[in-house]
Short mmCIF file of N, CA and C in Angstrom, two decimals:
data_model
loop_
_atom_site.label_atom_id
_atom_site.label_comp_id
_atom_site.label_asym_id
_atom_site.label_seq_id
_atom_site.Cartn_x
_atom_site.Cartn_y
_atom_site.Cartn_z
N MET A 1 -7.16 -23.56 -7.72
CA MET A 1 -6.61 -23.41 -6.38
C MET A 1 -6.64 -21.96 -5.91
N GLN A 2 -6.35 -21.01 -6.83
CA GLN A 2 -6.26 -19.61 -6.43
C GLN A 2 -7.58 -19.06 -5.92
N ASP A 3 -8.70 -19.59 -6.42
CA ASP A 3 -9.99 -19.08 -5.97
C ASP A 3 -10.32 -19.51 -4.54
N ARG A 4 -9.49 -20.37 -3.97
CA ARG A 4 -9.69 -20.75 -2.57
C ARG A 4 -8.98 -19.82 -1.61
N PHE A 5 -8.20 -18.87 -2.14
CA PHE A 5 -7.52 -17.90 -1.30
C PHE A 5 -8.40 -16.67 -1.10
N SER A 6 -8.35 -16.11 0.09
CA SER A 6 -9.03 -14.85 0.39
C SER A 6 -8.07 -13.97 1.17
N PHE A 7 -8.34 -12.66 1.19
CA PHE A 7 -7.37 -11.71 1.73
C PHE A 7 -8.08 -10.65 2.56
N PHE A 8 -7.45 -10.30 3.70
CA PHE A 8 -8.05 -9.36 4.63
C PHE A 8 -6.97 -8.48 5.25
N PRO A 9 -7.31 -7.25 5.61
CA PRO A 9 -6.35 -6.43 6.37
C PRO A 9 -6.00 -7.12 7.69
N ALA A 10 -4.76 -6.92 8.12
CA ALA A 10 -4.25 -7.58 9.33
C ALA A 10 -4.67 -6.78 10.57
N THR A 11 -5.91 -6.92 10.94
CA THR A 11 -6.47 -6.22 12.09
C THR A 11 -6.30 -7.04 13.36
N THR A 12 -6.53 -6.39 14.50
CA THR A 12 -6.25 -7.03 15.78
C THR A 12 -7.08 -8.29 16.02
N ASP A 13 -8.28 -8.37 15.44
CA ASP A 13 -9.09 -9.56 15.62
C ASP A 13 -8.52 -10.77 14.87
N ARG A 14 -7.54 -10.53 14.01
CA ARG A 14 -6.89 -11.62 13.28
C ARG A 14 -5.48 -11.92 13.82
N LEU A 15 -5.15 -11.40 14.98
CA LEU A 15 -3.80 -11.54 15.52
C LEU A 15 -3.36 -13.00 15.62
N ALA A 16 -4.21 -13.88 16.11
CA ALA A 16 -3.83 -15.29 16.25
C ALA A 16 -3.50 -15.90 14.90
N ASP A 17 -4.22 -15.50 13.86
CA ASP A 17 -3.96 -16.02 12.52
C ASP A 17 -2.66 -15.46 11.95
N ILE A 18 -2.40 -14.18 12.20
CA ILE A 18 -1.12 -13.59 11.76
C ILE A 18 0.03 -14.32 12.43
N GLU A 19 -0.10 -14.57 13.73
CA GLU A 19 0.98 -15.24 14.46
C GLU A 19 1.18 -16.67 13.96
N ALA A 20 0.11 -17.33 13.53
CA ALA A 20 0.25 -18.68 12.97
C ALA A 20 1.11 -18.66 11.72
N VAL A 21 0.99 -17.61 10.91
CA VAL A 21 1.82 -17.48 9.70
C VAL A 21 3.27 -17.24 10.10
N PHE A 22 3.52 -16.27 10.97
CA PHE A 22 4.89 -15.98 11.40
C PHE A 22 5.54 -17.19 12.07
N ASP A 23 4.78 -17.91 12.87
CA ASP A 23 5.35 -19.03 13.62
C ASP A 23 5.75 -20.21 12.74
N ASP A 24 5.30 -20.21 11.48
CA ASP A 24 5.68 -21.28 10.55
C ASP A 24 6.96 -20.93 9.78
N CYS A 25 7.59 -19.83 10.15
CA CYS A 25 8.81 -19.36 9.48
C CYS A 25 9.86 -19.09 10.54
N ALA A 26 11.02 -19.71 10.42
CA ALA A 26 12.04 -19.61 11.47
C ALA A 26 12.41 -18.16 11.78
N ASP A 27 12.73 -17.38 10.76
CA ASP A 27 13.09 -15.99 11.00
C ASP A 27 11.87 -15.14 11.32
N GLY A 28 10.77 -15.40 10.64
CA GLY A 28 9.55 -14.64 10.90
C GLY A 28 9.08 -14.77 12.33
N ARG A 29 9.28 -15.95 12.91
CA ARG A 29 8.88 -16.22 14.29
C ARG A 29 9.58 -15.25 15.25
N ASN A 30 10.81 -14.89 14.93
CA ASN A 30 11.61 -14.05 15.82
C ASN A 30 11.65 -12.58 15.40
N CYS A 31 11.45 -12.34 14.12
CA CYS A 31 11.55 -10.97 13.60
C CYS A 31 10.24 -10.20 13.77
N ARG A 32 9.14 -10.80 13.33
CA ARG A 32 7.82 -10.16 13.40
C ARG A 32 7.79 -8.80 12.69
N CYS A 33 8.54 -8.68 11.60
CA CYS A 33 8.64 -7.45 10.82
C CYS A 33 9.27 -6.29 11.60
N ALA A 34 9.79 -6.57 12.78
CA ALA A 34 10.45 -5.52 13.56
C ALA A 34 11.70 -4.99 12.86
N TYR A 35 12.30 -5.78 11.99
CA TYR A 35 13.49 -5.36 11.24
C TYR A 35 13.25 -4.02 10.55
N TRP A 36 12.07 -3.85 10.00
CA TRP A 36 11.78 -2.64 9.24
C TRP A 36 11.38 -1.47 10.12
N TYR A 37 10.76 -1.76 11.24
CA TYR A 37 10.18 -0.71 12.08
C TYR A 37 11.11 -0.19 13.18
N ARG A 38 11.84 -1.08 13.81
CA ARG A 38 12.55 -0.72 15.04
C ARG A 38 14.01 -0.37 14.77
N PRO A 39 14.59 0.52 15.59
CA PRO A 39 16.04 0.74 15.49
C PRO A 39 16.78 -0.60 15.63
N ASN A 40 17.92 -0.71 14.96
CA ASN A 40 18.61 -2.00 14.89
C ASN A 40 18.91 -2.59 16.26
N ALA A 41 19.31 -1.78 17.21
CA ALA A 41 19.63 -2.29 18.54
C ALA A 41 18.39 -2.88 19.20
N ASP A 42 17.25 -2.21 19.05
CA ASP A 42 16.01 -2.71 19.64
C ASP A 42 15.55 -3.98 18.94
N TYR A 43 15.68 -3.99 17.62
CA TYR A 43 15.31 -5.18 16.84
C TYR A 43 16.12 -6.40 17.28
N LYS A 44 17.43 -6.24 17.40
CA LYS A 44 18.28 -7.37 17.78
C LYS A 44 18.04 -7.79 19.22
N ALA A 45 17.87 -6.82 20.11
CA ALA A 45 17.62 -7.14 21.52
C ALA A 45 16.27 -7.83 21.70
N GLY A 46 15.32 -7.51 20.81
CA GLY A 46 13.98 -8.08 20.93
C GLY A 46 13.79 -9.38 20.18
N TRP A 47 14.84 -9.89 19.54
CA TRP A 47 14.74 -11.10 18.71
C TRP A 47 14.01 -12.20 19.49
N GLY A 48 12.85 -12.57 18.99
CA GLY A 48 12.04 -13.56 19.68
C GLY A 48 10.89 -12.90 20.42
N GLU A 49 10.84 -13.10 21.71
CA GLU A 49 9.68 -12.66 22.50
C GLU A 49 9.50 -11.15 22.50
N GLY A 50 10.61 -10.42 22.55
CA GLY A 50 10.50 -8.95 22.54
C GLY A 50 9.84 -8.42 21.29
N ASN A 51 10.25 -8.96 20.14
CA ASN A 51 9.63 -8.52 18.88
C ASN A 51 8.19 -9.01 18.76
N ARG A 52 7.93 -10.18 19.32
CA ARG A 52 6.55 -10.69 19.33
C ARG A 52 5.64 -9.72 20.09
N ASN A 53 6.06 -9.29 21.27
CA ASN A 53 5.25 -8.36 22.07
C ASN A 53 5.11 -7.02 21.37
N TRP A 54 6.21 -6.56 20.77
CA TRP A 54 6.16 -5.30 20.03
C TRP A 54 5.15 -5.40 18.88
N PHE A 55 5.15 -6.52 18.15
CA PHE A 55 4.25 -6.66 17.00
C PHE A 55 2.79 -6.66 17.45
N ARG A 56 2.51 -7.29 18.58
CA ARG A 56 1.14 -7.28 19.08
C ARG A 56 0.66 -5.85 19.32
N SER A 57 1.53 -5.00 19.83
CA SER A 57 1.14 -3.60 20.04
C SER A 57 0.99 -2.88 18.71
N LEU A 58 1.80 -3.24 17.71
CA LEU A 58 1.67 -2.64 16.38
C LEU A 58 0.31 -2.96 15.77
N VAL A 59 -0.11 -4.21 15.84
CA VAL A 59 -1.38 -4.61 15.26
C VAL A 59 -2.55 -3.94 15.98
N ALA A 60 -2.37 -3.64 17.26
CA ALA A 60 -3.44 -2.99 18.03
C ALA A 60 -3.61 -1.52 17.67
N GLU A 61 -2.64 -0.94 16.94
CA GLU A 61 -2.75 0.45 16.56
C GLU A 61 -3.83 0.63 15.48
N ARG A 62 -4.19 1.86 15.26
CA ARG A 62 -5.26 2.16 14.31
C ARG A 62 -4.87 1.79 12.88
N ARG A 63 -3.60 2.01 12.53
CA ARG A 63 -3.16 1.74 11.16
C ARG A 63 -2.82 0.27 10.98
N THR A 64 -3.41 -0.35 9.99
CA THR A 64 -3.18 -1.76 9.71
C THR A 64 -1.82 -1.96 9.05
N PRO A 65 -0.97 -2.90 9.54
CA PRO A 65 0.39 -3.03 9.03
C PRO A 65 0.56 -4.00 7.87
N GLY A 66 -0.51 -4.59 7.37
CA GLY A 66 -0.32 -5.53 6.28
C GLY A 66 -1.59 -6.26 5.88
N ILE A 67 -1.38 -7.28 5.06
CA ILE A 67 -2.46 -8.09 4.50
C ILE A 67 -2.23 -9.54 4.91
N LEU A 68 -3.32 -10.20 5.25
CA LEU A 68 -3.26 -11.61 5.63
C LEU A 68 -4.03 -12.42 4.59
N GLY A 69 -3.40 -13.49 4.09
CA GLY A 69 -4.04 -14.37 3.14
C GLY A 69 -4.47 -15.67 3.78
N TYR A 70 -5.61 -16.18 3.36
CA TYR A 70 -6.15 -17.44 3.87
C TYR A 70 -6.34 -18.42 2.71
N HIS A 71 -6.12 -19.68 3.00
CA HIS A 71 -6.54 -20.73 2.08
C HIS A 71 -7.77 -21.37 2.71
N GLU A 72 -8.92 -21.16 2.08
CA GLU A 72 -10.19 -21.49 2.70
C GLU A 72 -10.23 -20.76 4.05
N ASN A 73 -10.26 -21.44 5.19
CA ASN A 73 -10.30 -20.71 6.47
C ASN A 73 -8.99 -20.78 7.23
N GLU A 74 -7.93 -21.24 6.58
CA GLU A 74 -6.66 -21.43 7.27
C GLU A 74 -5.69 -20.31 6.91
N PRO A 75 -5.09 -19.64 7.91
CA PRO A 75 -4.13 -18.57 7.61
C PRO A 75 -2.95 -19.13 6.82
N ALA A 76 -2.60 -18.45 5.73
CA ALA A 76 -1.61 -19.00 4.80
C ALA A 76 -0.45 -18.07 4.50
N GLY A 77 -0.65 -16.75 4.51
CA GLY A 77 0.44 -15.87 4.12
C GLY A 77 0.27 -14.45 4.62
N TRP A 78 1.37 -13.72 4.61
CA TRP A 78 1.45 -12.35 5.13
C TRP A 78 2.19 -11.47 4.13
N CYS A 79 1.74 -10.23 4.02
CA CYS A 79 2.48 -9.21 3.27
C CYS A 79 2.45 -7.92 4.08
N GLY A 80 3.62 -7.39 4.41
CA GLY A 80 3.72 -6.13 5.13
C GLY A 80 3.64 -4.95 4.16
N VAL A 81 2.74 -4.02 4.43
CA VAL A 81 2.59 -2.83 3.58
C VAL A 81 2.08 -1.67 4.44
N ALA A 82 2.74 -0.52 4.31
CA ALA A 82 2.38 0.65 5.10
C ALA A 82 3.08 1.87 4.50
N PRO A 83 2.70 3.07 4.93
CA PRO A 83 3.42 4.25 4.45
C PRO A 83 4.92 4.16 4.79
N ARG A 84 5.75 4.53 3.86
CA ARG A 84 7.20 4.43 4.03
C ARG A 84 7.68 5.14 5.30
N VAL A 85 7.04 6.25 5.66
CA VAL A 85 7.52 7.07 6.77
C VAL A 85 7.49 6.34 8.11
N VAL A 86 6.73 5.25 8.23
CA VAL A 86 6.67 4.56 9.52
C VAL A 86 7.83 3.59 9.73
N PHE A 87 8.63 3.35 8.69
CA PHE A 87 9.68 2.34 8.79
C PHE A 87 11.03 2.98 9.14
N ASP A 88 11.47 2.77 10.36
CA ASP A 88 12.73 3.33 10.82
C ASP A 88 13.90 2.87 9.95
N ARG A 89 13.90 1.62 9.54
CA ARG A 89 14.99 1.07 8.72
C ARG A 89 15.14 1.85 7.42
N LEU A 90 14.03 2.20 6.80
CA LEU A 90 14.09 2.94 5.55
C LEU A 90 14.55 4.38 5.76
N ARG A 91 14.20 4.97 6.90
CA ARG A 91 14.66 6.33 7.19
C ARG A 91 16.18 6.39 7.32
N ARG A 92 16.78 5.30 7.79
CA ARG A 92 18.22 5.30 8.06
C ARG A 92 19.05 4.68 6.93
N SER A 93 18.42 4.02 5.99
CA SER A 93 19.13 3.23 4.99
C SER A 93 19.68 4.09 3.86
N LYS A 94 20.96 3.93 3.55
CA LYS A 94 21.54 4.59 2.37
C LYS A 94 21.12 3.87 1.08
N PRO A 95 21.20 2.52 1.03
CA PRO A 95 20.80 1.84 -0.21
C PRO A 95 19.33 2.05 -0.57
N PHE A 96 18.46 2.23 0.44
CA PHE A 96 17.04 2.39 0.19
C PHE A 96 16.57 3.80 0.54
N ALA A 97 17.49 4.75 0.50
CA ALA A 97 17.13 6.15 0.77
C ALA A 97 16.10 6.62 -0.27
N PRO A 98 15.32 7.63 0.08
CA PRO A 98 14.28 8.09 -0.86
C PRO A 98 14.83 8.43 -2.23
N VAL A 99 14.10 8.05 -3.24
CA VAL A 99 14.46 8.36 -4.62
C VAL A 99 14.13 9.82 -4.92
N ASP A 100 13.05 10.30 -4.32
CA ASP A 100 12.61 11.68 -4.49
C ASP A 100 11.76 12.04 -3.28
N ASP A 101 11.06 13.14 -3.34
CA ASP A 101 10.26 13.56 -2.18
C ASP A 101 8.81 13.13 -2.27
N LYS A 102 8.49 12.22 -3.18
CA LYS A 102 7.12 11.75 -3.34
C LYS A 102 6.72 10.90 -2.13
N PRO A 103 5.53 11.13 -1.55
CA PRO A 103 5.07 10.26 -0.46
C PRO A 103 4.68 8.89 -1.01
N VAL A 104 5.34 7.87 -0.53
CA VAL A 104 5.08 6.52 -1.05
C VAL A 104 4.73 5.58 0.09
N TRP A 105 4.09 4.48 -0.25
CA TRP A 105 3.89 3.36 0.64
C TRP A 105 4.93 2.30 0.28
N SER A 106 5.31 1.49 1.25
CA SER A 106 6.33 0.46 1.03
C SER A 106 5.77 -0.93 1.28
N ILE A 107 6.12 -1.85 0.40
CA ILE A 107 5.87 -3.28 0.57
C ILE A 107 7.22 -3.91 0.87
N ASN A 108 7.34 -4.57 2.01
CA ASN A 108 8.69 -5.01 2.38
C ASN A 108 8.81 -6.43 2.91
N CYS A 109 7.73 -7.18 3.04
CA CYS A 109 7.88 -8.52 3.61
C CYS A 109 6.77 -9.44 3.14
N PHE A 110 7.18 -10.65 2.73
CA PHE A 110 6.24 -11.72 2.40
C PHE A 110 6.61 -12.95 3.20
N ILE A 111 5.61 -13.57 3.81
CA ILE A 111 5.82 -14.87 4.46
C ILE A 111 4.67 -15.77 4.03
N VAL A 112 5.02 -16.93 3.54
CA VAL A 112 4.02 -17.93 3.14
C VAL A 112 4.28 -19.21 3.92
N ARG A 113 3.27 -19.71 4.57
CA ARG A 113 3.42 -20.96 5.33
C ARG A 113 3.77 -22.11 4.40
N LYS A 114 4.54 -23.05 4.92
CA LYS A 114 5.08 -24.13 4.10
C LYS A 114 4.04 -24.87 3.27
N PRO A 115 2.86 -25.22 3.81
CA PRO A 115 1.90 -25.98 2.98
C PRO A 115 1.35 -25.22 1.78
N PHE A 116 1.56 -23.89 1.75
CA PHE A 116 0.93 -23.07 0.71
C PHE A 116 1.95 -22.44 -0.24
N ARG A 117 3.20 -22.89 -0.17
CA ARG A 117 4.22 -22.36 -1.07
C ARG A 117 4.08 -22.96 -2.46
N ARG A 118 4.64 -22.25 -3.43
CA ARG A 118 4.64 -22.68 -4.85
C ARG A 118 3.23 -22.80 -5.42
N GLN A 119 2.34 -21.94 -4.92
CA GLN A 119 0.96 -21.92 -5.43
C GLN A 119 0.57 -20.52 -5.92
N GLY A 120 1.55 -19.63 -6.02
CA GLY A 120 1.27 -18.28 -6.48
C GLY A 120 0.74 -17.34 -5.42
N LEU A 121 0.86 -17.74 -4.15
CA LEU A 121 0.28 -16.92 -3.08
C LEU A 121 1.00 -15.59 -2.92
N SER A 122 2.32 -15.55 -3.07
CA SER A 122 3.03 -14.27 -2.93
C SER A 122 2.54 -13.26 -3.95
N ARG A 123 2.30 -13.71 -5.17
CA ARG A 123 1.80 -12.81 -6.21
C ARG A 123 0.40 -12.30 -5.88
N LEU A 124 -0.42 -13.17 -5.31
CA LEU A 124 -1.76 -12.74 -4.91
C LEU A 124 -1.70 -11.78 -3.73
N LEU A 125 -0.79 -12.04 -2.79
CA LEU A 125 -0.61 -11.11 -1.67
C LEU A 125 -0.18 -9.74 -2.19
N LEU A 126 0.71 -9.72 -3.16
CA LEU A 126 1.15 -8.45 -3.73
C LEU A 126 -0.03 -7.72 -4.37
N LYS A 127 -0.81 -8.42 -5.15
CA LYS A 127 -1.98 -7.81 -5.79
C LYS A 127 -2.90 -7.17 -4.75
N HIS A 128 -3.18 -7.89 -3.68
CA HIS A 128 -4.09 -7.38 -2.67
C HIS A 128 -3.45 -6.29 -1.81
N ALA A 129 -2.13 -6.34 -1.64
CA ALA A 129 -1.45 -5.25 -0.94
C ALA A 129 -1.56 -3.95 -1.73
N VAL A 130 -1.43 -4.03 -3.05
CA VAL A 130 -1.58 -2.85 -3.90
C VAL A 130 -3.00 -2.30 -3.77
N GLU A 131 -3.97 -3.17 -3.81
CA GLU A 131 -5.37 -2.74 -3.70
C GLU A 131 -5.64 -2.11 -2.33
N PHE A 132 -5.10 -2.72 -1.28
CA PHE A 132 -5.27 -2.20 0.07
C PHE A 132 -4.65 -0.82 0.21
N ALA A 133 -3.41 -0.67 -0.25
CA ALA A 133 -2.72 0.62 -0.14
C ALA A 133 -3.45 1.70 -0.92
N SER A 134 -3.88 1.37 -2.13
CA SER A 134 -4.58 2.34 -2.95
C SER A 134 -5.90 2.77 -2.30
N ALA A 135 -6.62 1.80 -1.74
CA ALA A 135 -7.89 2.10 -1.08
C ALA A 135 -7.69 2.98 0.15
N ASN A 136 -6.46 2.97 0.69
CA ASN A 136 -6.17 3.77 1.88
C ASN A 136 -5.37 5.03 1.56
N GLY A 137 -5.40 5.42 0.29
CA GLY A 137 -4.86 6.72 -0.09
C GLY A 137 -3.48 6.73 -0.72
N ALA A 138 -2.84 5.57 -0.87
CA ALA A 138 -1.51 5.55 -1.49
C ALA A 138 -1.61 5.93 -2.96
N GLU A 139 -0.74 6.83 -3.38
CA GLU A 139 -0.66 7.19 -4.79
C GLU A 139 0.48 6.45 -5.49
N CYS A 140 1.45 6.02 -4.70
CA CYS A 140 2.61 5.34 -5.26
C CYS A 140 3.09 4.28 -4.27
N LEU A 141 3.42 3.12 -4.79
CA LEU A 141 3.95 2.03 -3.96
C LEU A 141 5.39 1.77 -4.33
N GLU A 142 6.18 1.40 -3.32
CA GLU A 142 7.61 1.15 -3.51
C GLU A 142 7.96 -0.18 -2.85
N ALA A 143 8.95 -0.87 -3.38
CA ALA A 143 9.42 -2.11 -2.79
C ALA A 143 10.90 -2.29 -3.06
N TYR A 144 11.51 -3.26 -2.37
CA TYR A 144 12.96 -3.44 -2.36
C TYR A 144 13.29 -4.92 -2.56
N PRO A 145 12.86 -5.49 -3.68
CA PRO A 145 12.94 -6.94 -3.87
C PRO A 145 14.36 -7.43 -4.11
N VAL A 146 14.49 -8.73 -4.19
CA VAL A 146 15.76 -9.38 -4.48
C VAL A 146 15.79 -9.73 -5.97
N ASP A 147 16.84 -9.29 -6.65
CA ASP A 147 17.08 -9.68 -8.03
C ASP A 147 17.88 -10.98 -8.01
N GLN A 148 17.20 -12.09 -8.21
CA GLN A 148 17.85 -13.39 -8.10
C GLN A 148 18.93 -13.58 -9.15
N ALA A 149 18.83 -12.91 -10.28
CA ALA A 149 19.85 -13.05 -11.32
C ALA A 149 21.15 -12.37 -10.94
N ALA A 150 21.08 -11.39 -10.03
CA ALA A 150 22.27 -10.61 -9.67
C ALA A 150 22.88 -11.00 -8.33
N ARG A 151 22.15 -11.75 -7.53
CA ARG A 151 22.65 -12.05 -6.19
C ARG A 151 23.59 -13.25 -6.22
N ALA A 152 24.48 -13.31 -5.24
CA ALA A 152 25.33 -14.48 -5.05
C ALA A 152 24.47 -15.63 -4.55
N SER A 153 24.96 -16.85 -4.72
CA SER A 153 24.17 -18.03 -4.33
C SER A 153 23.84 -18.05 -2.86
N ASN A 154 24.68 -17.42 -2.04
CA ASN A 154 24.41 -17.37 -0.60
C ASN A 154 23.90 -15.99 -0.19
N GLY A 155 23.22 -15.33 -1.11
CA GLY A 155 22.77 -13.96 -0.87
C GLY A 155 21.57 -13.87 0.04
N ALA A 156 20.90 -12.73 -0.07
CA ALA A 156 19.81 -12.39 0.84
C ALA A 156 18.66 -13.37 0.72
N GLU A 157 17.91 -13.48 1.78
CA GLU A 157 16.67 -14.26 1.74
C GLU A 157 15.64 -13.52 0.89
N LEU A 158 14.56 -14.22 0.61
CA LEU A 158 13.57 -13.68 -0.33
C LEU A 158 12.37 -13.05 0.36
N TYR A 159 12.46 -12.72 1.63
CA TYR A 159 11.31 -12.12 2.33
C TYR A 159 10.81 -10.84 1.66
N PRO A 160 11.69 -10.01 1.05
CA PRO A 160 11.18 -8.81 0.39
C PRO A 160 10.49 -9.08 -0.94
N GLY A 161 10.47 -10.34 -1.39
CA GLY A 161 9.91 -10.68 -2.69
C GLY A 161 10.97 -10.65 -3.77
N THR A 162 10.64 -11.20 -4.92
CA THR A 162 11.58 -11.25 -6.03
C THR A 162 11.29 -10.14 -7.03
N LEU A 163 12.35 -9.68 -7.69
CA LEU A 163 12.20 -8.62 -8.68
C LEU A 163 11.22 -9.03 -9.78
N SER A 164 11.33 -10.26 -10.25
CA SER A 164 10.46 -10.71 -11.35
C SER A 164 8.98 -10.61 -10.97
N MET A 165 8.66 -10.93 -9.72
CA MET A 165 7.27 -10.87 -9.27
C MET A 165 6.75 -9.43 -9.35
N PHE A 166 7.56 -8.48 -8.93
CA PHE A 166 7.13 -7.08 -8.97
C PHE A 166 7.04 -6.56 -10.40
N LEU A 167 8.01 -6.90 -11.23
CA LEU A 167 7.96 -6.45 -12.62
C LEU A 167 6.74 -7.01 -13.33
N ASP A 168 6.41 -8.26 -13.05
CA ASP A 168 5.22 -8.87 -13.66
C ASP A 168 3.94 -8.17 -13.21
N ALA A 169 3.98 -7.55 -12.04
CA ALA A 169 2.80 -6.85 -11.51
C ALA A 169 2.74 -5.39 -11.96
N GLY A 170 3.69 -4.97 -12.81
CA GLY A 170 3.65 -3.62 -13.34
C GLY A 170 4.57 -2.63 -12.67
N PHE A 171 5.32 -3.04 -11.65
CA PHE A 171 6.30 -2.16 -11.02
C PHE A 171 7.45 -1.91 -12.00
N VAL A 172 8.11 -0.78 -11.85
CA VAL A 172 9.29 -0.47 -12.65
C VAL A 172 10.46 -0.14 -11.74
N GLU A 173 11.65 -0.51 -12.17
CA GLU A 173 12.85 -0.21 -11.38
C GLU A 173 13.16 1.27 -11.51
N VAL A 174 13.40 1.93 -10.34
CA VAL A 174 13.69 3.36 -10.35
C VAL A 174 15.07 3.68 -9.78
N ALA A 175 15.69 2.73 -9.11
CA ALA A 175 17.03 2.94 -8.55
C ALA A 175 17.62 1.58 -8.20
N ARG A 176 18.96 1.54 -8.15
CA ARG A 176 19.65 0.32 -7.72
C ARG A 176 21.00 0.75 -7.13
N ARG A 177 21.07 0.69 -5.81
CA ARG A 177 22.30 1.10 -5.11
C ARG A 177 23.06 -0.10 -4.55
N LEU A 178 22.41 -1.26 -4.56
CA LEU A 178 23.05 -2.54 -4.24
C LEU A 178 22.86 -3.45 -5.45
N PRO A 179 23.83 -4.30 -5.77
CA PRO A 179 23.75 -5.09 -7.01
C PRO A 179 22.48 -5.92 -7.14
N ALA A 180 22.00 -6.49 -6.05
CA ALA A 180 20.85 -7.40 -6.13
C ALA A 180 19.60 -6.86 -5.46
N ARG A 181 19.57 -5.55 -5.10
CA ARG A 181 18.42 -5.01 -4.39
C ARG A 181 17.95 -3.71 -5.03
N PRO A 182 17.23 -3.81 -6.13
CA PRO A 182 16.68 -2.60 -6.75
C PRO A 182 15.54 -2.00 -5.92
N ILE A 183 15.23 -0.77 -6.21
CA ILE A 183 14.01 -0.12 -5.72
C ILE A 183 13.04 -0.08 -6.89
N VAL A 184 11.84 -0.57 -6.67
CA VAL A 184 10.82 -0.58 -7.74
C VAL A 184 9.60 0.20 -7.28
N ARG A 185 8.87 0.73 -8.25
CA ARG A 185 7.70 1.54 -7.93
C ARG A 185 6.54 1.23 -8.85
N LEU A 186 5.35 1.53 -8.32
CA LEU A 186 4.11 1.41 -9.07
C LEU A 186 3.24 2.61 -8.75
N GLU A 187 2.77 3.31 -9.77
CA GLU A 187 1.80 4.39 -9.58
C GLU A 187 0.44 3.74 -9.42
N CYS A 188 -0.17 3.88 -8.26
CA CYS A 188 -1.40 3.15 -7.95
C CYS A 188 -2.53 3.48 -8.89
N ARG A 189 -2.62 4.72 -9.32
CA ARG A 189 -3.76 5.10 -10.16
C ARG A 189 -3.80 4.31 -11.46
N ARG A 190 -2.66 3.80 -11.90
CA ARG A 190 -2.64 3.03 -13.15
C ARG A 190 -3.35 1.69 -13.00
N ILE A 191 -3.40 1.19 -11.79
CA ILE A 191 -3.99 -0.12 -11.56
C ILE A 191 -5.50 -0.09 -11.74
N PHE A 192 -6.12 1.03 -11.41
CA PHE A 192 -7.58 1.03 -11.26
C PHE A 192 -8.31 1.75 -12.38
N ARG A 193 -7.64 2.03 -13.47
CA ARG A 193 -8.35 2.60 -14.61
C ARG A 193 -9.26 1.55 -15.21
N GLN A 194 -10.50 1.91 -15.40
CA GLN A 194 -11.47 0.98 -15.99
C GLN A 194 -11.45 1.13 -17.51
N PRO A 195 -11.39 0.02 -18.24
CA PRO A 195 -11.42 0.11 -19.70
C PRO A 195 -12.76 0.68 -20.19
N ARG A 196 -12.71 1.50 -21.22
CA ARG A 196 -13.92 2.06 -21.78
C ARG A 196 -14.42 1.20 -22.91
N ASP A 197 -15.74 1.12 -23.03
CA ASP A 197 -16.34 0.35 -24.12
C ASP A 197 -16.23 1.08 -25.45
#
């Protein structure tokens, strides 16, 4: 099944496919990843159509905001990944404040359409997000997943991904200022070392 998935940068020519993924998720339909980018007042005021219009302008910019996954030719999943400095939420957040002064890229959102869940797509999106960021100059990747073992049963949603998924991909925990929301990191150069014969 996994060999039927393919992955591409979320460029403007794929906007309709990106929107098909967001529209299959109740919160994604209204958020459009604006939670991470926009000041809280603007994000809340734009819930729905405002954030949709804002996201269209984001995709039209030169910098690609994420990775889009397809199952055969059907849009199936999204992963948001970009340099940390572009995310207003991270600039203002105490729990996710910088660990150090290292320039990092951030992975902060996964959405998988209902027909493609429980097939390992989030893990594949993560793999391709790491490859995309590294190819675009990232030396270090950071994420803010949910530790399901530490969260209350009515805790946060899993849009940022699960801690186990990141640890399995080689990320390491570097800080934890909220009980169920660690900060994890991956040095990109470690991913691409070729084994010697």
